[in-house]
XYZ file of N, CA and C in Angstrom:
363
model
N 0.859 -1.127 0.044
C 0.012 0.108 0.107
C 0.891 1.237 0.054
N 0.612 2.043 -0.835
C 1.437 3.403 -1.019
C 1.322 4.280 0.206
N 2.287 5.012 0.737
C 2.139 5.752 1.960
C 1.725 7.213 1.316
N 0.631 7.746 1.867
C 0.165 8.877 1.417
C -0.028 9.831 2.581
N -0.633 9.312 3.806
C -0.781 10.093 4.921
C 0.190 9.615 6.133
N 0.839 10.629 6.621
C 1.968 10.417 7.752
C 1.581 11.294 8.988
N 1.427 10.346 10.069
C 1.246 11.048 11.404
C 2.677 11.291 12.063
N 2.778 12.609 12.290
C 3.951 13.168 13.054
C 3.702 13.327 14.516
N 4.510 12.475 15.378
C 4.314 12.568 16.779
C 5.601 13.207 17.466
N 5.484 14.415 17.755
C 6.645 15.107 18.279
C 6.241 16.403 19.081
N 6.769 16.538 20.346
C 6.482 17.559 21.097
C 7.152 18.878 20.777
N 7.966 18.872 19.940
C 8.694 19.931 19.359
C 8.014 20.605 18.283
N 7.642 21.925 18.482
C 6.893 22.584 17.244
C 7.823 22.861 16.122
N 9.223 23.092 16.331
C 10.049 23.294 15.282
C 10.350 21.955 14.403
N 10.312 20.942 15.146
C 10.444 19.471 14.504
C 9.326 19.154 13.698
N 8.136 19.348 14.427
C 6.749 19.136 13.626
C 6.833 19.901 12.335
N 7.273 21.146 12.393
C 7.216 22.034 11.153
C 8.164 21.588 10.234
N 9.336 21.114 10.444
C 10.376 20.626 9.621
C 9.658 19.363 8.908
N 9.148 18.440 9.657
C 8.665 17.198 9.140
C 7.541 17.690 8.095
N 6.621 18.508 8.562
C 5.507 18.865 7.759
C 5.993 19.431 6.366
N 6.838 20.319 6.434
C 7.414 21.087 5.221
C 8.076 20.149 4.392
N 8.918 19.279 4.874
C 9.705 18.241 4.045
C 8.789 17.399 3.372
N 7.904 16.742 4.106
C 6.990 15.650 3.634
C 5.819 16.293 2.595
N 5.208 17.528 3.044
C 4.193 17.994 2.143
C 4.656 18.293 0.991
N 5.975 18.751 0.717
C 6.534 19.075 -0.585
C 6.709 17.903 -1.363
N 6.690 16.760 -0.818
C 6.788 15.502 -1.549
C 5.361 14.935 -1.775
N 4.361 15.587 -1.555
C 3.029 15.161 -1.749
C 2.337 14.316 -0.624
N 2.990 14.153 0.614
C 2.553 13.429 1.645
C 1.485 14.340 2.434
N 0.385 13.800 2.794
C -0.605 14.551 3.624
C -0.038 14.205 5.135
N 0.205 15.258 5.928
C 0.515 15.166 7.174
C -0.523 15.545 8.291
N -0.406 14.897 9.355
C -1.257 15.092 10.505
C -0.332 15.044 11.724
N -0.497 15.881 12.724
C 0.384 16.021 13.884
C -0.262 15.632 15.197
N 0.572 15.197 16.151
C 0.094 14.955 17.465
C 1.322 15.620 18.280
N 1.099 16.127 19.433
C 2.124 16.774 20.311
C 2.741 15.894 21.475
N 2.233 14.721 21.572
C 2.597 13.773 22.724
C 2.091 12.308 22.342
N 2.626 11.340 23.073
C 2.372 10.049 22.871
C 0.884 9.638 22.876
N 0.215 10.139 23.926
C -1.216 9.803 23.987
C -2.001 10.297 22.867
N -1.719 11.528 22.470
C -2.294 12.095 21.277
C -2.052 11.226 20.056
N -0.756 10.815 19.762
C -0.428 10.008 18.884
C -1.150 8.641 18.811
N -1.304 8.064 20.019
C -2.080 6.616 19.978
C -3.567 6.967 19.525
N -4.183 8.011 20.059
C -5.543 8.388 19.615
C -5.669 8.607 18.089
N -4.687 9.491 17.637
C -4.773 9.814 16.193
C -4.384 8.739 15.243
N -3.680 7.724 15.656
C -3.211 6.530 14.910
C -4.566 5.708 14.643
N -5.542 5.792 15.586
C -6.780 5.129 15.364
C -7.829 6.052 14.518
N -7.870 7.235 14.969
C -8.869 8.232 14.075
C -8.417 8.537 12.800
N -7.101 8.729 12.644
C -6.775 9.162 11.203
C -6.266 8.095 10.320
N -6.025 7.024 10.995
C -5.558 5.869 10.158
C -4.394 6.106 9.138
N -3.296 6.623 9.552
C -2.234 7.051 8.719
C -1.587 5.852 8.241
N -0.786 5.915 7.136
C -0.068 5.056 6.507
C 1.320 4.815 7.141
N 1.762 5.867 7.830
C 3.110 5.834 8.476
C 3.021 6.696 9.708
N 3.632 6.293 10.658
C 3.996 7.185 11.843
C 5.320 7.549 12.160
N 5.645 8.835 12.250
C 7.048 9.248 12.693
C 6.972 9.465 14.267
N 7.692 8.884 15.082
C 7.465 8.846 16.538
C 8.764 9.463 17.222
N 8.586 10.612 17.777
C 9.705 11.149 18.827
C 9.746 10.231 19.978
N 10.805 10.199 20.835
C 10.818 9.371 21.944
C 10.627 10.332 23.236
N 11.386 11.251 23.326
C 11.343 12.145 24.623
C 10.242 13.185 24.612
N 9.268 12.760 25.208
C 7.978 13.624 25.276
C 7.260 13.520 26.420
N 6.519 14.643 26.990
C 5.977 14.589 28.437
C 4.718 13.445 28.138
N 4.655 12.920 29.483
C 3.524 11.831 29.497
C 4.004 10.513 29.000
N 3.273 10.161 28.000
C 3.467 8.775 27.455
C 4.558 9.075 26.443
N 5.729 8.541 26.579
C 6.982 8.644 25.761
C 6.725 7.811 24.408
N 7.677 8.092 23.431
C 7.595 7.472 22.225
C 7.602 5.924 22.146
N 8.462 5.432 23.122
C 8.625 4.004 23.134
C 7.330 3.343 23.627
N 6.559 4.004 24.689
C 5.249 3.414 25.121
C 4.235 3.549 23.995
N 4.405 4.794 23.461
C 3.219 4.969 22.216
C 3.469 3.942 21.127
N 4.687 3.640 20.779
C 5.007 2.725 19.671
C 4.591 1.406 20.173
N 4.837 0.901 21.283
C 4.251 -0.275 21.623
C 2.844 -0.436 21.748
N 2.239 0.737 22.222
C 0.687 0.578 22.338
C 0.230 0.449 20.869
N 0.777 1.324 19.818
C 0.303 1.270 18.513
C 0.551 -0.057 17.849
N 1.742 -0.586 17.980
C 2.081 -1.958 17.255
C 1.613 -3.017 17.855
N 0.943 -3.066 19.074
C 0.444 -4.140 19.652
C -1.159 -4.219 19.701
N -1.692 -2.975 19.050
C -3.125 -2.890 19.157
C -3.598 -3.481 17.621
N -4.642 -4.328 17.774
C -5.171 -4.856 16.607
C -5.512 -4.063 15.587
N -6.158 -2.888 16.039
C -6.586 -1.714 14.997
C -5.406 -1.021 14.274
N -4.242 -0.907 14.939
C -3.282 -0.122 14.368
C -1.924 -0.827 14.098
N -1.879 -2.207 14.410
C -0.613 -2.806 14.367
C 0.127 -2.905 12.977
N -0.820 -2.681 11.922
C -0.353 -2.853 10.551
C 0.380 -1.258 10.135
N 0.317 -0.373 10.906
C 0.879 0.952 10.621
C 2.411 0.868 10.974
N 3.275 1.136 9.994
C 4.713 1.199 10.317
C 4.975 2.483 11.235
N 5.877 2.261 12.057
C 6.452 3.415 12.859
C 7.921 3.553 12.688
N 8.295 4.798 12.335
C 9.882 5.135 12.404
C 10.082 5.963 13.608
N 10.911 5.625 14.474
C 11.343 6.413 15.579
C 12.239 7.374 15.203
N 12.075 8.725 15.442
C 12.887 9.782 15.132
C 13.216 10.499 16.332
N 14.511 10.402 16.869
C 14.796 10.929 18.229
C 16.279 11.401 18.227
N 16.613 12.157 19.195
C 17.915 12.784 19.583
C 18.571 11.508 20.349
N 18.046 10.486 21.036
C 18.645 9.311 21.714
C 19.436 8.598 20.695
N 20.709 8.716 20.692
C 21.582 8.008 19.884
C 22.483 6.841 20.202
N 21.999 6.212 21.342
C 22.759 5.076 21.904
C 22.295 3.917 21.095
N 23.106 2.807 20.813
C 22.743 1.541 20.340
C 21.548 0.883 21.006
N 21.653 1.072 22.488
C 20.719 0.396 23.236
C 19.251 1.080 22.906
N 19.268 2.358 22.795
C 17.980 3.133 22.464
C 17.478 2.633 21.105
N 18.197 2.412 20.166
C 17.759 1.928 18.812
C 17.224 0.569 19.029
N 17.858 -0.305 19.800
C 17.373 -1.681 19.916
C 16.211 -1.675 20.546
N 16.116 -0.985 21.681
C 14.825 -0.735 22.443
C 13.576 -0.214 21.525
N 13.890 0.714 20.722
C 12.849 1.129 19.833
C 12.410 0.142 18.933
N 13.273 -0.691 18.413
C 12.956 -1.631 17.382
C 12.149 -2.917 18.185
N 12.561 -3.149 19.334
C 11.827 -4.121 20.376
C 10.271 -3.689 20.560
N 10.131 -2.486 20.512
C 8.672 -1.956 20.716
C 7.760 -2.085 19.562
N 8.518 -2.453 18.404
C 7.710 -2.476 17.119
C 7.926 -1.568 16.075
N 8.919 -0.767 16.308
C 9.287 0.183 15.319
C 9.886 -0.444 14.003
N 9.699 -0.028 12.842
C 10.378 -0.589 11.649
C 11.718 -0.014 11.309
N 11.950 1.142 11.891
C 13.181 1.772 11.673
C 13.504 2.981 12.708
N 14.613 3.456 12.777
C 15.237 4.374 13.714
C 16.018 5.452 13.080
N 15.609 6.660 13.356
C 16.493 7.840 12.613
C 16.815 8.618 13.825
N 18.164 9.270 13.653
C 18.596 10.091 14.683
C 18.313 11.599 14.285
N 17.991 12.377 15.308
C 17.975 13.843 14.966
C 19.335 14.605 15.128
N 19.746 15.457 14.499
C 18.905 16.262 13.500
C 18.677 15.380 12.308
N 17.491 15.415 11.704
C 17.145 14.483 10.633
C 17.557 15.079 9.323
N 18.110 14.174 8.398
C 18.615 14.489 7.056
C 17.374 14.255 6.291
N 16.736 15.203 5.492
C 15.652 15.041 4.796
C 15.741 13.998 3.774
N 16.839 13.880 3.147
C 16.982 12.816 2.016
C 16.917 11.398 2.634
N 17.602 11.359 3.741
C 17.569 10.009 4.504
C 16.216 9.699 4.751
N 15.372 10.524 5.373
C 14.125 10.411 5.872
C 13.231 9.894 4.601
N 13.333 10.644 3.511
C 12.493 10.331 2.331
C 12.907 8.844 1.820
N 14.235 8.645 1.873
C 14.676 7.175 1.532
C 14.090 6.175 2.314
N 14.022 6.425 3.666
C 13.536 5.412 4.490
C 11.986 5.255 4.210
N 11.135 6.327 3.941
C 9.788 6.136 3.756
C 9.623 5.430 2.327
N 10.482 5.809 1.284
C 10.253 5.184 0.004
C 10.507 3.728 0.195
N 11.437 3.362 1.119
C 11.790 1.957 1.360
C 10.712 1.092 1.861
N 9.727 1.764 2.674
C 8.640 1.012 3.198
C 7.557 0.675 2.169
N 7.588 1.269 1.151
C 6.617 1.012 0.120
C 6.460 -0.290 -0.406
């Protein structure tokens, strides 16, 4: 299934703006959430084709939200790419164990991000 709608879950307004500008220029429809709980809710209501998930957020963090989304019958088919400033190998492994399909480190390189998305199709 081609990726058309992307849910961006990040508590940073500047990061959300970067993702929205980068992705909408490529024709993707973007929806945003400011925290993990909102991300979980929007994964069900918006039914995105892909979720970009920050890790460090107030309340439910990105690892918890990724686990909730990838273990829920209604949303487990939606791929999640973790995008975070947490750059330890253990962070990456933990993110993948929660169900993420990929893991990108901030600051995000737009070309790398678009290549990862294209690779999911």
